Amino acid sequence: MSDFAYAYARPSALEARPEGNALLLSAFAEDAAESGTSCFFWGRLRNSWLAARGLSTLAKVVASRFVPQSAALRDPIVTAGAGLLRFEAFSSCNGVYARLDLGPEALDGEFLSSGTTNVDFNEPMVNALARISRTEPVLLSVGEQEVVLERAEGRVTERKVALPERWIKGLTAVQAYLALMEEKMRLTRVQAVQLVQGLPAGTAKTDVFLVLRGPRPSFSPVATAGAVRVGGAHRLRLLEGLLPLCEALRVYATPDGQASAFVLELGGGQQFVLALSADVWRGFSGEGNQLDALMEELPTEWIAGANNLFRGNETFNPTLFALENNLDPNTVDKLCASLSAMGLLGFDLAENQYFYRRLPFKTQRILSLNPRLKNARALLAAADGLQLVGVGEGGRTEARVRGTGVWHTVLVGGAQPPQCTCTWFSEHQGQRGPCKHILAAQMQFA
């Protein structure tokens, strides 16, 4: 999928009109032909200057590249519905996730449909955003659908691809990390500006830890109680233009320090989220942090039934969903993982709730975007893929699992975390999800 480029029927643009400027965001949805949707939202931005600053920062994230070999940039996506517009994007290296939320207080208009779509962020439009003044009125339109897709070689194709493969995998990993995060500190606007002023000069080559020394935030090379691990802290400079405008900045992190997030409260129903992977070289698309929950294959009708209940940006509460449908919480966890693996779930830190994205229902994405899960199932299907060695004290199971020209020893079950002798496990120690050998052993013996 990554070799497709988008050519929209008309470019996104900021048009001058007698009643004020109109920001027309040309868009494309995978299911546009089926839905017949030509526009998701039409209305006025209550604070157009602030929204333009947020969109400009989002465009800055998309254009950024912190790993030289990373792929070409992609257009952001927007989810419309439930009175909200959520613009989401990744850096070209996939290690930075950004989202601009425009809530009901930020919008004065009509939602004509619910859905998720790519939005054309071309250079002239980005330049026009920078010229919006503090007082001029701006209308916003999201949803012109017709696009032409071309391969890099220039060949026109009828195959329609709305989201890059790596982005869907990244969305899956990001929401899983966000759902685990805890608020670590809340900073004022002055402290938020001091945060960037205190960044180490140049490119950060090692982890630093964000701490509060009295009232002032600073970065330390040493972890202390309450500190937030920030890998590649120089990536926070993406927020330089927004931090002086925020009312408050909330800092979140996962308990194991594998990701951090910075939530800017901009006021007037606007919020900006920036999440960072643990390391600069480590994109969100390869985390595999929900593979454990995907081991058990749920009936397609269960997943389809859940998908039919929700529209774009509607809240998905797993606990409430389990109670209303008389489902076991573990089953709902597996359901969440399956929906997320198709790019259908996001997570709102401020509300501590999942939200829904309306994308085409394609269950084949669960396996196609999770090759370790697919390979584990292939090992189970093979006649000689796994061999049971024995079960030790505490229910610890030892197995031999076939690799490429070698057998790997796998330990699963019991109180200890799983282990494997393969190269993947040796390199990552379970921090990027289980390897295919552990998955296969868990599915077979656990």
Coordinates of C-alpha atoms in Angstrom, one line a residue:
M1 CA 0.0 0.0 0.0
S2 CA 2.8 2.4 0.7
D3 CA 3.6 3.0 -3.0
F4 CA 0.3 4.9 -3.6
A5 CA 0.0 8.7 -3.9
Y6 CA -3.1 10.7 -3.8
A7 CA -4.4 13.1 -6.5
Y8 CA -7.5 14.8 -5.3
A9 CA -10.3 16.1 -7.6
R10 CA -9.4 19.6 -6.4
P11 CA -6.7 20.7 -4.0
S12 CA -7.5 21.9 -0.5
A13 CA -7.5 25.7 -0.4
L14 CA -8.3 28.8 1.5
E15 CA -10.7 30.8 -0.7
A16 CA -11.5 34.5 -0.2
R17 CA -15.3 35.1 -0.3
P18 CA -17.4 38.1 0.3
E19 CA -18.7 36.7 3.6
G20 CA -15.2 35.7 4.7
N21 CA -12.5 33.1 4.0
A22 CA -13.5 29.5 3.3
L23 CA -11.2 26.7 4.2
L24 CA -12.1 23.8 1.8
L25 CA -10.4 20.6 2.7
S26 CA -10.5 18.1 -0.1
A27 CA -10.8 14.6 1.2
F28 CA -11.2 10.9 0.3
A29 CA -12.8 8.0 2.2
E30 CA -12.3 4.4 1.3
D31 CA -16.0 3.8 1.4
A32 CA -17.0 7.1 -0.3
A33 CA -18.5 5.3 -3.3
E34 CA -20.7 3.1 -1.1
S35 CA -21.8 5.9 1.3
G36 CA -22.3 8.6 -1.3
T37 CA -20.9 11.1 1.1
S38 CA -19.6 14.3 -0.4
C39 CA -19.2 16.4 2.7
F40 CA -18.8 15.6 6.4
F41 CA -18.9 19.0 7.9
W42 CA -19.7 22.6 6.8
G43 CA -19.7 25.5 9.1
R44 CA -17.7 28.3 10.8
L45 CA -14.6 28.1 13.0
R46 CA -15.3 30.1 16.1
N47 CA -11.6 30.8 16.6
S48 CA -10.1 30.4 13.1
W49 CA -6.7 31.8 14.0
L50 CA -6.2 29.2 16.8
A51 CA -7.5 26.4 14.7
A52 CA -5.1 27.4 11.9
R53 CA -2.2 27.3 14.3
G54 CA -3.2 23.8 15.3
L55 CA -3.6 22.6 11.7
S56 CA -0.2 24.2 10.8
T57 CA 1.5 22.3 13.7
L58 CA -0.2 19.1 12.5
A59 CA 1.2 19.7 9.0
K60 CA 4.6 20.3 10.6
V61 CA 4.4 16.9 12.2
V62 CA 3.5 15.2 8.9
A63 CA 6.4 16.8 7.2
S64 CA 8.9 16.0 9.9
R65 CA 11.3 13.1 9.5
F66 CA 13.5 12.0 12.4
V67 CA 14.8 8.8 10.7
P68 CA 16.5 9.5 7.4
Q69 CA 15.2 6.2 5.8
S70 CA 11.6 6.9 6.6
A71 CA 8.8 6.9 4.0
A72 CA 7.4 9.9 2.2
L73 CA 4.9 12.1 4.0
R74 CA 1.2 11.3 3.9
D75 CA -1.9 13.5 4.3
P76 CA -3.6 13.7 7.7
I77 CA -6.9 11.9 8.4
V78 CA -10.0 13.4 10.0
T79 CA -12.8 11.7 11.8
A80 CA -16.1 13.6 11.8
G81 CA -19.1 13.0 14.0
A82 CA -20.6 13.4 17.5
G83 CA -20.1 17.1 17.2
L84 CA -16.3 16.7 16.8
L85 CA -13.6 16.9 14.2
R86 CA -10.4 15.0 15.1
F87 CA -7.4 15.5 12.8
E88 CA -4.7 12.9 13.2
A89 CA -1.3 12.3 11.7
F90 CA 2.1 10.7 12.1
S91 CA 5.5 12.0 11.3
S92 CA 7.0 10.5 8.2
C93 CA 9.1 8.2 10.4
N94 CA 6.0 7.1 12.3
G95 CA 7.5 7.8 15.7
V96 CA 5.4 10.9 16.5
Y97 CA 1.6 10.9 16.6
A98 CA -0.3 14.2 16.6
R99 CA -4.0 14.9 16.9
L100 CA -6.0 18.2 16.8
D101 CA -9.5 17.9 18.4
L102 CA -12.1 20.6 17.5
G103 CA -15.0 20.1 19.8
P104 CA -18.5 21.5 19.8
E105 CA -17.3 24.8 21.3
A106 CA -14.9 25.3 18.5
L107 CA -17.4 24.7 15.7
D108 CA -20.6 26.5 14.5
G109 CA -22.0 24.4 11.7
E110 CA -23.6 21.1 10.6
F111 CA -22.3 17.6 10.5
L112 CA -23.7 16.1 7.3
S113 CA -22.3 12.7 7.8
S114 CA -20.0 10.6 10.1
G115 CA -16.8 9.0 8.9
T116 CA -13.1 9.1 8.6
T117 CA -11.2 10.4 5.6
N118 CA -7.8 11.5 4.3
V119 CA -7.4 15.3 4.0
D120 CA -5.2 17.0 1.4
F121 CA -2.7 19.2 3.1
N122 CA -0.9 20.7 0.2
E123 CA 1.8 23.4 0.5
P124 CA -0.3 26.4 -0.7
M125 CA -3.0 25.5 1.8
V126 CA -0.5 25.2 4.6
N127 CA 1.0 28.6 3.6
A128 CA -2.5 30.1 3.5
L129 CA -3.2 28.8 7.1
A130 CA -0.2 30.8 8.3
R131 CA -1.7 34.0 6.9
I132 CA -5.1 33.8 8.7
S133 CA -5.4 36.8 11.1
R134 CA -6.8 36.8 14.6
T135 CA -10.1 38.4 13.6
E136 CA -11.1 37.2 10.2
P137 CA -14.0 34.7 9.9
V138 CA -13.3 31.4 8.3
L139 CA -15.7 28.7 7.0
L140 CA -14.6 25.1 7.1
S141 CA -15.7 22.3 4.7
V142 CA -14.4 18.8 5.0
G143 CA -15.3 16.0 2.6
E144 CA -14.9 16.4 -1.2
Q145 CA -14.4 12.8 -2.1
E146 CA -13.3 12.2 -5.6
V147 CA -9.7 11.2 -6.0
V148 CA -7.4 9.5 -8.5
L149 CA -4.8 7.1 -7.2
E150 CA -1.5 6.7 -9.0
R151 CA 1.5 4.4 -8.5
A152 CA 4.9 5.9 -8.0
E153 CA 5.7 4.9 -11.6
G154 CA 2.8 7.0 -12.8
R155 CA 0.4 4.2 -13.7
V156 CA -3.2 5.0 -13.0
T157 CA -5.1 2.3 -11.0
E158 CA -8.7 1.9 -9.9
R159 CA -7.7 0.4 -6.5
K160 CA -8.6 2.8 -3.7
V161 CA -6.5 3.0 -0.6
A162 CA -7.5 5.6 2.0
L163 CA -4.9 5.0 4.7
P164 CA -1.3 3.9 4.5
E165 CA -0.7 0.5 6.0
R166 CA 1.8 1.8 8.5
W167 CA -0.6 4.4 9.7
I168 CA -3.3 1.8 10.6
K169 CA -0.7 -0.2 12.5
G170 CA 0.5 3.0 14.1
L171 CA -3.1 3.9 15.2
T172 CA -3.5 0.5 16.7
A173 CA -0.3 0.8 18.8
V174 CA -0.8 4.4 19.8
Q175 CA -4.3 3.9 21.2
A176 CA -3.1 0.9 23.2
Y177 CA -0.3 3.0 24.7
L178 CA -2.6 6.0 25.4
A179 CA -5.1 3.7 27.2
L180 CA -2.3 2.7 29.6
M181 CA -1.0 6.2 30.3
E182 CA -1.2 8.0 33.6
E183 CA -1.1 11.7 34.1
K184 CA 2.3 12.6 35.6
M185 CA 2.2 16.4 35.7
R186 CA 0.2 19.5 34.8
L187 CA 2.0 22.6 33.6
T188 CA 0.9 26.2 33.3
R189 CA 1.4 28.1 30.0
V190 CA 4.6 29.7 31.5
Q191 CA 5.9 26.3 32.5
A192 CA 5.0 24.9 29.1
V193 CA 7.2 27.5 27.4
Q194 CA 10.0 26.8 29.9
L195 CA 9.7 23.1 28.9
V196 CA 10.9 23.8 25.4
Q197 CA 13.4 26.4 26.5
G198 CA 15.0 23.7 28.7
L199 CA 15.4 21.1 25.9
P200 CA 18.9 19.8 25.4
A201 CA 20.6 21.5 22.4
G202 CA 20.8 19.6 19.1
T203 CA 19.5 16.1 18.6
A204 CA 19.0 14.1 21.7
K205 CA 20.9 10.8 21.3
T206 CA 20.0 9.3 24.7
D207 CA 16.9 9.3 26.9
V208 CA 16.2 12.2 29.2
F209 CA 13.8 12.5 32.0
L210 CA 11.3 15.3 32.5
V211 CA 11.2 16.5 36.1
L212 CA 9.9 19.4 38.1
R213 CA 12.6 21.2 40.1
G214 CA 10.5 23.5 42.2
P215 CA 8.0 25.2 39.8
R216 CA 10.3 24.9 36.8
P217 CA 10.3 21.8 34.4
S218 CA 13.7 20.6 33.3
F219 CA 15.3 17.6 31.7
S220 CA 17.7 15.3 33.5
P221 CA 19.8 12.4 32.3
V222 CA 19.0 10.5 35.5
A223 CA 15.6 9.0 36.3
T224 CA 14.1 10.1 39.6
A225 CA 10.8 9.5 41.4
G226 CA 7.9 11.0 39.3
A227 CA 10.1 11.7 36.3
V228 CA 8.8 11.1 32.7
R229 CA 11.1 9.2 30.3
V230 CA 11.2 11.1 27.0
G231 CA 13.1 9.4 24.1
G232 CA 14.2 11.8 21.4
A233 CA 13.2 14.9 23.4
H234 CA 14.2 17.2 20.5
R235 CA 10.9 16.1 18.9
L236 CA 9.1 18.3 21.3
R237 CA 10.2 21.3 19.3
L238 CA 7.3 20.5 17.0
L239 CA 5.1 22.2 19.7
E240 CA 7.1 25.4 19.8
G241 CA 4.4 27.4 18.0
L242 CA 1.5 26.1 20.1
L243 CA 2.9 26.0 23.6
P244 CA 2.7 29.8 24.1
L245 CA -1.0 29.6 23.2
C246 CA -2.1 26.8 25.5
E247 CA -4.0 27.3 28.8
A248 CA -2.3 24.2 30.3
L249 CA -0.1 21.3 29.4
R250 CA -0.7 17.8 30.8
V251 CA 2.1 15.2 30.6
Y252 CA 1.3 11.5 30.4
A253 CA 3.4 8.4 30.3
T254 CA 3.0 4.6 30.3
P255 CA 4.0 2.9 33.5
D256 CA 6.9 1.1 31.7
G257 CA 8.1 4.3 30.0
Q258 CA 7.5 2.9 26.5
A259 CA 5.7 6.0 25.3
S260 CA 4.8 9.6 26.5
A261 CA 2.2 12.1 25.5
F262 CA 1.7 15.8 25.8
V263 CA -1.8 17.3 25.8
L264 CA -2.2 21.0 25.1
E265 CA -5.4 22.5 26.4
L266 CA -5.9 25.4 23.9
G267 CA -9.3 26.6 25.1
G268 CA -12.5 27.2 23.2
G269 CA -13.0 23.4 22.6
Q270 CA -9.6 22.9 21.0
Q271 CA -7.0 20.4 22.2
F272 CA -3.7 19.2 20.7
V273 CA -2.1 15.8 21.5
L274 CA 1.5 14.9 20.7
A275 CA 2.7 11.3 21.6
L276 CA 6.3 10.1 21.3
S277 CA 7.6 6.6 20.8
A278 CA 10.2 5.4 23.3
D279 CA 13.1 6.0 20.8
V280 CA 13.6 8.1 17.7
W281 CA 14.3 5.1 15.6
R282 CA 11.3 3.3 16.9
G283 CA 8.1 3.9 15.0
F284 CA 4.7 3.1 16.4
S285 CA 3.8 0.8 13.5
G286 CA 5.8 -2.2 14.7
E287 CA 5.0 -2.4 18.4
G288 CA 2.7 -5.4 18.4
N289 CA 1.4 -4.4 21.8
Q290 CA -2.0 -5.9 21.3
L291 CA -1.0 -9.3 19.9
D292 CA -1.7 -11.1 23.2
A293 CA -5.4 -10.0 23.0
L294 CA -5.6 -11.1 19.3
M295 CA -4.6 -14.7 19.9
E296 CA -8.2 -15.9 20.2
E297 CA -10.1 -15.4 17.0
L298 CA -13.5 -14.0 17.7
P299 CA -16.5 -14.7 15.5
T300 CA -16.8 -12.2 12.7
E301 CA -20.4 -11.5 13.5
W302 CA -19.4 -10.4 17.0
I303 CA -17.0 -7.8 15.6
A304 CA -19.4 -6.8 12.8
G305 CA -22.2 -6.3 15.4
A306 CA -20.0 -4.0 17.5
N307 CA -18.9 -2.0 14.5
N308 CA -22.5 -1.4 13.4
L309 CA -23.4 0.2 16.8
F310 CA -21.0 3.1 16.6
R311 CA -20.5 6.2 14.5
G312 CA -17.5 8.5 14.1
N313 CA -16.1 9.9 17.4
E314 CA -18.8 8.2 19.5
T315 CA -17.5 7.0 22.9
F316 CA -16.7 3.3 23.2
N317 CA -16.8 2.2 26.9
P318 CA -15.6 -1.4 27.2
T319 CA -17.0 -1.9 30.7
L320 CA -20.4 -0.5 29.8
F321 CA -20.4 -2.4 26.5
A322 CA -19.8 -5.7 28.5
L323 CA -22.6 -5.0 30.9
E324 CA -25.1 -3.9 28.3
N325 CA -24.4 -7.0 26.1
N326 CA -23.8 -9.5 28.9
L327 CA -20.3 -10.2 27.8
D328 CA -17.2 -11.3 29.8
P329 CA -14.7 -8.5 30.2
N330 CA -12.0 -10.6 28.7
T331 CA -14.1 -11.1 25.6
V332 CA -14.6 -7.4 25.3
D333 CA -10.8 -6.9 25.7
K334 CA -10.4 -9.2 22.7
L335 CA -13.1 -7.3 20.8
C336 CA -11.3 -4.0 21.5
A337 CA -8.1 -5.4 20.1
S338 CA -9.8 -6.7 17.0
L339 CA -11.5 -3.4 16.3
S340 CA -8.3 -1.5 17.0
A341 CA -6.4 -3.8 14.6
M342 CA -8.6 -2.5 11.8
G343 CA -7.9 1.1 12.8
L344 CA -11.4 1.6 14.2
L345 CA -10.5 2.7 17.8
G346 CA -8.7 5.7 19.1
F347 CA -8.2 6.9 22.7
D348 CA -8.9 10.3 24.2
L349 CA -6.6 11.0 27.2
A350 CA -8.6 13.9 28.5
E351 CA -11.9 12.0 28.6
N352 CA -10.2 8.6 29.4
Q353 CA -12.3 7.0 26.8
Y354 CA -12.0 5.2 23.5
F355 CA -13.6 6.9 20.5
Y356 CA -14.7 5.3 17.2
R357 CA -13.4 5.8 13.7
R358 CA -15.7 5.0 10.8
L359 CA -13.6 3.0 8.3
P360 CA -14.6 0.1 6.0
F361 CA -15.1 -3.1 7.9
K362 CA -12.2 -5.3 6.7
T363 CA -11.4 -8.2 9.1
Q364 CA -8.6 -9.3 6.8
R365 CA -6.6 -6.3 8.1
I366 CA -6.3 -8.1 11.5
L367 CA -3.9 -10.7 10.0
S368 CA -2.5 -8.7 7.1
L369 CA -1.3 -5.9 9.4
N370 CA -0.1 -8.3 12.1
P371 CA 2.3 -10.7 10.4
R372 CA 3.6 -12.2 13.7
L373 CA 0.0 -13.3 14.4
K374 CA -0.4 -14.7 10.9
N375 CA 2.9 -16.6 11.2
A376 CA 2.0 -18.0 14.6
R377 CA -1.2 -19.4 13.2
A378 CA 0.8 -20.9 10.3
L379 CA 3.0 -22.7 12.9
L380 CA 0.0 -24.1 14.6
A381 CA -1.4 -25.4 11.3
A382 CA 1.9 -27.1 10.3
A383 CA 2.3 -30.7 11.3
D384 CA 5.6 -30.2 13.0
G385 CA 5.5 -26.6 14.0
L386 CA 5.5 -27.1 17.8
Q387 CA 6.6 -29.8 20.2
L388 CA 5.8 -30.0 23.9
V389 CA 8.8 -30.6 26.1
G390 CA 7.1 -30.6 29.5
V391 CA 5.3 -28.7 32.2
G392 CA 7.3 -27.6 35.2
E393 CA 6.5 -26.2 38.6
G394 CA 3.9 -23.4 38.7
G395 CA 2.5 -24.4 35.4
R396 CA 5.5 -23.2 33.4
T397 CA 5.4 -24.9 30.0
E398 CA 8.5 -25.6 27.9
A399 CA 8.1 -26.1 24.1
R400 CA 10.2 -26.3 21.0
V401 CA 9.0 -24.2 18.1
R402 CA 10.3 -24.4 14.6
G403 CA 12.1 -21.4 13.2
T404 CA 14.0 -20.8 10.0
G405 CA 16.4 -23.8 10.0
V406 CA 16.5 -24.0 13.8
W407 CA 14.3 -25.0 16.7
H408 CA 13.6 -22.3 19.4
T409 CA 13.0 -23.1 23.1
V410 CA 10.0 -21.2 24.4
L411 CA 8.7 -20.9 28.0
V412 CA 5.1 -19.8 28.6
G413 CA 2.6 -19.8 31.5
G414 CA 3.2 -19.6 35.2
A415 CA 4.0 -16.4 37.0
Q416 CA 7.0 -15.4 34.9
P417 CA 6.8 -13.5 31.6
P418 CA 7.2 -15.7 28.5
Q419 CA 10.7 -16.3 27.0
C420 CA 12.1 -17.4 23.7
T421 CA 15.6 -18.1 22.3
C422 CA 14.9 -16.3 18.9
T423 CA 16.7 -13.2 17.8
W424 CA 13.5 -11.0 18.0
F425 CA 13.0 -11.8 21.7
S426 CA 16.7 -11.3 22.5
E427 CA 16.7 -7.9 20.9
H428 CA 13.4 -6.6 22.4
Q429 CA 12.8 -8.7 25.5
G430 CA 9.0 -8.5 25.0
Q431 CA 8.9 -4.7 24.9
R432 CA 7.5 -4.7 21.3
G433 CA 5.0 -7.5 21.8
P434 CA 5.6 -11.3 21.7
C435 CA 7.4 -13.1 18.9
K436 CA 5.6 -15.5 16.6
H437 CA 7.1 -18.5 18.5
I438 CA 5.7 -17.3 21.9
L439 CA 2.3 -16.5 20.3
A440 CA 2.1 -20.0 18.8
A441 CA 3.1 -21.7 22.1
Q442 CA 0.6 -19.6 24.1
M443 CA -2.2 -20.5 21.7
Q444 CA -1.3 -24.2 21.8
F445 CA -0.4 -24.8 25.4
A446 CA -1.4 -21.9 27.6

